[in-house]
PDB file of C-alpha atoms in Angstrom:
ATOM      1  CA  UNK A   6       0.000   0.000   0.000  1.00 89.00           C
ATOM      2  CA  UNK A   7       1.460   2.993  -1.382  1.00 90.00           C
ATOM      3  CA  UNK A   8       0.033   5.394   1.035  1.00 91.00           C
ATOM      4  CA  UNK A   9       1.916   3.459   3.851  1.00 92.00           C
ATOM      5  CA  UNK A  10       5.207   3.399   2.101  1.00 93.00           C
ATOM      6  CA  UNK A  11       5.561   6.869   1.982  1.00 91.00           C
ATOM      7  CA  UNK A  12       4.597   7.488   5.826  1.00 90.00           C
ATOM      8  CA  UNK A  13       7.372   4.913   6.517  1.00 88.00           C
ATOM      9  CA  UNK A  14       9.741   7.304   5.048  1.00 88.00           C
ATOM     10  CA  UNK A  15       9.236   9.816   7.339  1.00 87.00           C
ATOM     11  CA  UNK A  16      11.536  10.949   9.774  1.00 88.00           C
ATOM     12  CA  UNK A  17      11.525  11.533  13.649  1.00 89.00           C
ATOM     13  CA  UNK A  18      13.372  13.725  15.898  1.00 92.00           C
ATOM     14  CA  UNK A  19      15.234  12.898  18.974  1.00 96.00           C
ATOM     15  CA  UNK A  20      13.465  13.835  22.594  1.00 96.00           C
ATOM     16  CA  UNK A  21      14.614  14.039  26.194  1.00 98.00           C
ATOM     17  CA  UNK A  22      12.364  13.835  28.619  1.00 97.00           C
ATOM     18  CA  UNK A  23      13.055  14.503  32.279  1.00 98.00           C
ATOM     19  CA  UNK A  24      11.021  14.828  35.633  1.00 98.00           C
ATOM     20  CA  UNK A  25      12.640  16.791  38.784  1.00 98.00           C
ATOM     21  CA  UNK A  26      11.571  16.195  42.119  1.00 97.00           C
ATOM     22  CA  UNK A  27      12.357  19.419  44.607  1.00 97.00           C
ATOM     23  CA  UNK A  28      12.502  20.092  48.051  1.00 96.00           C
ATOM     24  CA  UNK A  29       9.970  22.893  47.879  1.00 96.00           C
ATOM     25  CA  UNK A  30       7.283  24.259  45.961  1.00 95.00           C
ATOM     26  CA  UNK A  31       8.016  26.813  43.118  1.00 96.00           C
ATOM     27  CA  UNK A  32       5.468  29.671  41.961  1.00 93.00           C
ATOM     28  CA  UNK A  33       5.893  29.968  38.557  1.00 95.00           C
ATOM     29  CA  UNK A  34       4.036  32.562  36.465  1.00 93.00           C
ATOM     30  CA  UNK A  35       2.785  29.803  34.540  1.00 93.00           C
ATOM     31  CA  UNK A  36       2.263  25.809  34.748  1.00 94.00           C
ATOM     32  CA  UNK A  37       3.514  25.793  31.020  1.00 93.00           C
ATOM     33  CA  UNK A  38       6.674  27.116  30.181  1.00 93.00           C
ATOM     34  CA  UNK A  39       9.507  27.165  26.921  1.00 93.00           C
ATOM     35  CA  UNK A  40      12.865  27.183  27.298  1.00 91.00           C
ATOM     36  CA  UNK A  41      14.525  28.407  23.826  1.00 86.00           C
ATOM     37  CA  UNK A  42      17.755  30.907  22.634  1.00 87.00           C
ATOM     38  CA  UNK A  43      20.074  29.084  25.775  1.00 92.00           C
ATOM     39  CA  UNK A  44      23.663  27.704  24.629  1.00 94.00           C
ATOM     40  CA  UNK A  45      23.182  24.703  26.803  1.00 95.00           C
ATOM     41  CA  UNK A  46      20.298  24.032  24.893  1.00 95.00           C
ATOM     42  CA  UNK A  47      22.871  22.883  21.800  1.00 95.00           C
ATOM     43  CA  UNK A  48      19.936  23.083  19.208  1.00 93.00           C
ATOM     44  CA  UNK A  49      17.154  21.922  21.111  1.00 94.00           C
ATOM     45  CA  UNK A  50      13.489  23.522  22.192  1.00 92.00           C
ATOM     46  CA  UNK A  51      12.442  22.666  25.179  1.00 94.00           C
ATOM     47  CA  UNK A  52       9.446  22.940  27.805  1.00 94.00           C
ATOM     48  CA  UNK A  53       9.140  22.581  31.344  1.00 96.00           C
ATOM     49  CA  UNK A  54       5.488  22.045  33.131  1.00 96.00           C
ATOM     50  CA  UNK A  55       4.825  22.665  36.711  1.00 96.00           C
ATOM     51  CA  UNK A  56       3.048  19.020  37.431  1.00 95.00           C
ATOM     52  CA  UNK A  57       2.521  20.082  40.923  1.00 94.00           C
ATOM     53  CA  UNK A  58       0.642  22.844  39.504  1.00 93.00           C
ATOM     54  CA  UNK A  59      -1.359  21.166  37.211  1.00 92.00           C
ATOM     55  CA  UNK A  60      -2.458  18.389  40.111  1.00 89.00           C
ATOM     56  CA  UNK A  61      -2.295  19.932  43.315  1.00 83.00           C
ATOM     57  CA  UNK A  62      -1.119  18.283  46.333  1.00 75.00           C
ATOM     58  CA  UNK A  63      -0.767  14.697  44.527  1.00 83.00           C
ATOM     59  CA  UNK A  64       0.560  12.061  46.352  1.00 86.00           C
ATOM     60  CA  UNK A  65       0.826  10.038  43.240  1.00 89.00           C
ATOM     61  CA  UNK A  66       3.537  12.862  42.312  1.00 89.00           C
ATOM     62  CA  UNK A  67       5.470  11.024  45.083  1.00 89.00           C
ATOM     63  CA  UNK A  68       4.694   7.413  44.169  1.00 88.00           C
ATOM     64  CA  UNK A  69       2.120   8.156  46.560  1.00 86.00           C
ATOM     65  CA  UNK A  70       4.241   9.538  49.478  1.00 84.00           C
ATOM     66  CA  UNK A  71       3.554  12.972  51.425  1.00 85.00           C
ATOM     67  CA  UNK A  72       4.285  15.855  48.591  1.00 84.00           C
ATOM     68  CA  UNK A  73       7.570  17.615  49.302  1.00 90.00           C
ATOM     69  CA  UNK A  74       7.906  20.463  46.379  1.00 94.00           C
ATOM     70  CA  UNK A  75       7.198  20.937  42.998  1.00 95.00           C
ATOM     71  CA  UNK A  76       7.487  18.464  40.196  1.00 96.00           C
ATOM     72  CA  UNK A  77       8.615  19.402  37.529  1.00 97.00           C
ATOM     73  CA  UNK A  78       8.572  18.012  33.580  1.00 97.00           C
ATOM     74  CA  UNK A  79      10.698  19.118  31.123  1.00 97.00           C
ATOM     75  CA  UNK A  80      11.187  17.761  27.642  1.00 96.00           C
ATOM     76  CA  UNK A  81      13.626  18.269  24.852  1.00 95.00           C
ATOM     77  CA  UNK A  82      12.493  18.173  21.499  1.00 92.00           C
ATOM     78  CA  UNK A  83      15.252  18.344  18.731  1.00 92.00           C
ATOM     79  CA  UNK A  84      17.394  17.199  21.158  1.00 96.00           C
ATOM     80  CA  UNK A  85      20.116  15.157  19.272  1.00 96.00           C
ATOM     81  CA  UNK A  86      22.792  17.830  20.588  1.00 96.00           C
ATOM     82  CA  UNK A  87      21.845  16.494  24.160  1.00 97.00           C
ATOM     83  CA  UNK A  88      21.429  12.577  23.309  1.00 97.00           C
ATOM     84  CA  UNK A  89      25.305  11.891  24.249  1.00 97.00           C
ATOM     85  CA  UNK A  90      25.437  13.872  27.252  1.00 98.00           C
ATOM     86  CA  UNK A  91      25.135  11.984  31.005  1.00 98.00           C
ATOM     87  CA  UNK A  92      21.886  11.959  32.569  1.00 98.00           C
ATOM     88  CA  UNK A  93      23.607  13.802  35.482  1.00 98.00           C
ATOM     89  CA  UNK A  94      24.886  16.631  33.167  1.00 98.00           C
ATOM     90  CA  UNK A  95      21.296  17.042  31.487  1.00 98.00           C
ATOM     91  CA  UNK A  96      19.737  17.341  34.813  1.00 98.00           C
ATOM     92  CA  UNK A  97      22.638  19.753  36.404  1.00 98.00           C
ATOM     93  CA  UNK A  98      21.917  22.175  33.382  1.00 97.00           C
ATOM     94  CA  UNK A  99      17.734  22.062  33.987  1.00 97.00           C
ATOM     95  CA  UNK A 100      18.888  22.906  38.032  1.00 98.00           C
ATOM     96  CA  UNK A 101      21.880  24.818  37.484  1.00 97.00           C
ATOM     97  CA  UNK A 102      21.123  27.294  34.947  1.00 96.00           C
ATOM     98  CA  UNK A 103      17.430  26.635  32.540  1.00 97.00           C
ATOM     99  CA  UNK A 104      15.229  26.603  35.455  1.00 97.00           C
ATOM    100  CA  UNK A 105      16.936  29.301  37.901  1.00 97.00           C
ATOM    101  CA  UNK A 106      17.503  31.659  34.497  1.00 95.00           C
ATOM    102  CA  UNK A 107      13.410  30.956  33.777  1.00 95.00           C
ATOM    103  CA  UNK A 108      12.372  31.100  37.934  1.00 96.00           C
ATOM    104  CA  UNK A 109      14.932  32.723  40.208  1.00 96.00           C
ATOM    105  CA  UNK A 110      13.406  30.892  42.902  1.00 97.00           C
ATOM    106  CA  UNK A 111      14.597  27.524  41.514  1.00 97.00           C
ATOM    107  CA  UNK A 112      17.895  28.649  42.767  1.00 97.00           C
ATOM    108  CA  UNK A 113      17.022  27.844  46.058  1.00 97.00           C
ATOM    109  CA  UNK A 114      15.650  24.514  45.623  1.00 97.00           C
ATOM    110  CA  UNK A 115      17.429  21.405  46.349  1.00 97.00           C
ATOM    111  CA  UNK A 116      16.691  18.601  43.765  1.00 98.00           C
ATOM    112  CA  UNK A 117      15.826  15.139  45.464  1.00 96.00           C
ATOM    113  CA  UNK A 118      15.071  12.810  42.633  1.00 96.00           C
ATOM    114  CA  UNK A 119      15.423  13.115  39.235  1.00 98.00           C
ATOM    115  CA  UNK A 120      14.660  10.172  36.233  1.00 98.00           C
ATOM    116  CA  UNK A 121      15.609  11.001  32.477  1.00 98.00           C
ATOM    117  CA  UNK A 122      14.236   9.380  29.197  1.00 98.00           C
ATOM    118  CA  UNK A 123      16.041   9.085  26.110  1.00 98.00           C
ATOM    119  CA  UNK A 124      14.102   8.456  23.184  1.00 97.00           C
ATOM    120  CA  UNK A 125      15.948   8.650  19.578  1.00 96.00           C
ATOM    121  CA  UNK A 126      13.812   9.468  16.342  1.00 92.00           C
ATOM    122  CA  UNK A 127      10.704   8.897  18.017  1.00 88.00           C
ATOM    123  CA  UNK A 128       8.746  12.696  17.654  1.00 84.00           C
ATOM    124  CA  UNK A 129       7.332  13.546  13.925  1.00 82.00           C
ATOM    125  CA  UNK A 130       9.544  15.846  11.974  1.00 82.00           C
ATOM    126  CA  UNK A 131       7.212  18.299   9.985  1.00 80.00           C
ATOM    127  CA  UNK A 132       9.673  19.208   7.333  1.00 82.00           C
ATOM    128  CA  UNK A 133       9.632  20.862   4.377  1.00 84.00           C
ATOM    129  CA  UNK A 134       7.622  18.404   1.848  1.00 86.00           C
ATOM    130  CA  UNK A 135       6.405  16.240   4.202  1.00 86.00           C
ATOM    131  CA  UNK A 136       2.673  17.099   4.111  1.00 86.00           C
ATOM    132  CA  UNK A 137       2.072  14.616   1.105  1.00 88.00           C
ATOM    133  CA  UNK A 138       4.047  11.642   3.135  1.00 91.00           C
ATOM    134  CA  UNK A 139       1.431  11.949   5.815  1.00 90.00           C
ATOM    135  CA  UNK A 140      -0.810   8.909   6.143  1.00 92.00           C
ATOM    136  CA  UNK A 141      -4.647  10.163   5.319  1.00 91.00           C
ATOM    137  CA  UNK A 142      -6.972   9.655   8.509  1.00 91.00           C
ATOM    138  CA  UNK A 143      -8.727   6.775   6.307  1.00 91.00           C
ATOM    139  CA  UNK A 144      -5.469   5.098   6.195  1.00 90.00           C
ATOM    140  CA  UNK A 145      -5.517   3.108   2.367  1.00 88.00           C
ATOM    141  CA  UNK A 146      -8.894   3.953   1.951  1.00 88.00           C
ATOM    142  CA  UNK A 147     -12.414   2.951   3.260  1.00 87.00           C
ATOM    143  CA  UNK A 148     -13.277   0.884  -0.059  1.00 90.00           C
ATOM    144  CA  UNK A 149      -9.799  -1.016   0.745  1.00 89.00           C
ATOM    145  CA  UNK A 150      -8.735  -1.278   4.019  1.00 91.00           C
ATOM    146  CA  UNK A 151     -12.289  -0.028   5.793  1.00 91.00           C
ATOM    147  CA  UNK A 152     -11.029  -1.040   9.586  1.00 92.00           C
ATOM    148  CA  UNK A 153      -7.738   0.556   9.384  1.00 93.00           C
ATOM    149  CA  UNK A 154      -7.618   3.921  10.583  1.00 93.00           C
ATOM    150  CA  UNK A 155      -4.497   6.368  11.380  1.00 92.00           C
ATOM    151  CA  UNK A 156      -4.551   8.822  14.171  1.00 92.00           C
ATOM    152  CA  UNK A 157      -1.339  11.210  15.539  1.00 88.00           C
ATOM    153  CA  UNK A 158      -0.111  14.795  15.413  1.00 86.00           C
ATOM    154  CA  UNK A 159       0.972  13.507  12.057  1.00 86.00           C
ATOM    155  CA  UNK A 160      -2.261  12.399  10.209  1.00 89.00           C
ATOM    156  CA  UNK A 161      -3.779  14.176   7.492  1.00 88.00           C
ATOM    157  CA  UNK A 162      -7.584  15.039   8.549  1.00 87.00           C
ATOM    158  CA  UNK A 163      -8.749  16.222   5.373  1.00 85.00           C
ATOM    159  CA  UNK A 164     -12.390  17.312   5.972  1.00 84.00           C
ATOM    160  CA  UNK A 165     -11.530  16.971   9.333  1.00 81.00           C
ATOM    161  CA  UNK A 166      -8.579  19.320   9.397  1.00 80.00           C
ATOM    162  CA  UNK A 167      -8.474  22.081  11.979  1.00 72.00           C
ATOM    163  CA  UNK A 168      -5.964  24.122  13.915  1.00 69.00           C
ATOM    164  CA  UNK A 169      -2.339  23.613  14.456  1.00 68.00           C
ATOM    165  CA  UNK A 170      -1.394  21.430  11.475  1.00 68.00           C
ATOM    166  CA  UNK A 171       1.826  19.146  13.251  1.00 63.00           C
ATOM    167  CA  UNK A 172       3.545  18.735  16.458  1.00 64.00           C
ATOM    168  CA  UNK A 173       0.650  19.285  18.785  1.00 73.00           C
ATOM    169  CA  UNK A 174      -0.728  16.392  21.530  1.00 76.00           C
ATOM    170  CA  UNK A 175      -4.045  17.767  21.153  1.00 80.00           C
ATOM    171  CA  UNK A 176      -4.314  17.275  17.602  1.00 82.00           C
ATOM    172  CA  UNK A 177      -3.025  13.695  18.430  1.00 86.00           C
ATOM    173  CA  UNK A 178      -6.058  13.461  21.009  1.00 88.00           C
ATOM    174  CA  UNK A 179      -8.199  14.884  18.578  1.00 88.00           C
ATOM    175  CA  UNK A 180      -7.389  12.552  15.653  1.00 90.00           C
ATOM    176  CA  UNK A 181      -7.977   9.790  18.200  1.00 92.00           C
ATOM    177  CA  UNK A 182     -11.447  10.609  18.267  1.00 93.00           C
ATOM    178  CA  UNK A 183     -12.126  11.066  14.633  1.00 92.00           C
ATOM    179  CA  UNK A 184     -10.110   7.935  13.934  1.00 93.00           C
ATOM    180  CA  UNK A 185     -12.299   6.341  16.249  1.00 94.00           C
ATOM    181  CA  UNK A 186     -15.586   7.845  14.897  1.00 92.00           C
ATOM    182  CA  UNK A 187     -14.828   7.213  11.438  1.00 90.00           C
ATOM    183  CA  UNK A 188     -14.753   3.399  12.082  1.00 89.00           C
TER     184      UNK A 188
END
């Protein structure tokens, strides 16, 4: 299937993603943040969400122990500049200079856990000509393959098309749906 050959072809990005545990809580501004224009960035965007913000007072922030601080997330997309370094040097630049240069106050917070994911190729790249590689929401078709359906940040909706056009989870969530309704 032709349509299927040519969304094999497409490419991914490399993304680091990496959750901080801290020894207090953190006001931020905002629970949704970007970290971009930063040396130690080597290339990369980046983001960094306030989880404590977004679910107050969690114990399952904790692995269901008594909260302590704020939690953060932060992800690196673009990130093949970062792949080779240590997970120890990727999370001493987040608490040594991205967060404190974003919040002062994370200057003063101890870190007390950290885990980091490495995951090579794995995020859509939206180049330049890609559009036509992208697998139709109908997959082959509905006359030929009527129960296969695609869904992703990546999927053309046709019809269905609306808003940000790549690299955005709730156009993945979205496409779910339709994918789902279309069956």
């Amino acid at each position: 299937f032709p349509v299927f050959s040519k969304a094999a072809s497409l490419k991914g990005i490399d993304v680091i993603s990496c959750r901080l545990w801290f020894d207090r809580k953190v006001s931020t501004r905002s629970p949704a943040n970007v970290f971009s224009r930063f040396d130690s960035l080597r290339g990369a965007g980046g983001t960094f969400f306030m989880l404590d913000q977004f679910q107050e007072d969690s114990p399952e922030l904790w692995g269901d122990d008594t909260p302590q601080g704020s939690v953060v997330a932060c992800d690196f997309y673009n990130a093949g500049g970062l792949m080779s370094l240590s997970d120890e040097d990727l999370v001493k630049i987040l608490t040594d200079e991205l967060l404190p240069s974003a919040v002062t106050k994370f200057a003063d917070a101890k870190l007390v856990d950290s885990w980091v994911g490495k995951y090579p190729g794995v995020v859509s790249w939206f180049s330049p000509g890609s559009f036509d590689k992208r697998p139709p929401l109908e997959g082959a078709g509905t006359d030929v393959l009527p129960n296969i359906k695609c869904a992703g940040d990546w999927v053309r909706l046709g019809e269905r098309e609306h808003g940000a056009k790549g690299l955005c989870q709730e156009r993945a969530y979205v496409s779910g749906f339709e994918a789902a309704n279309s069956l």
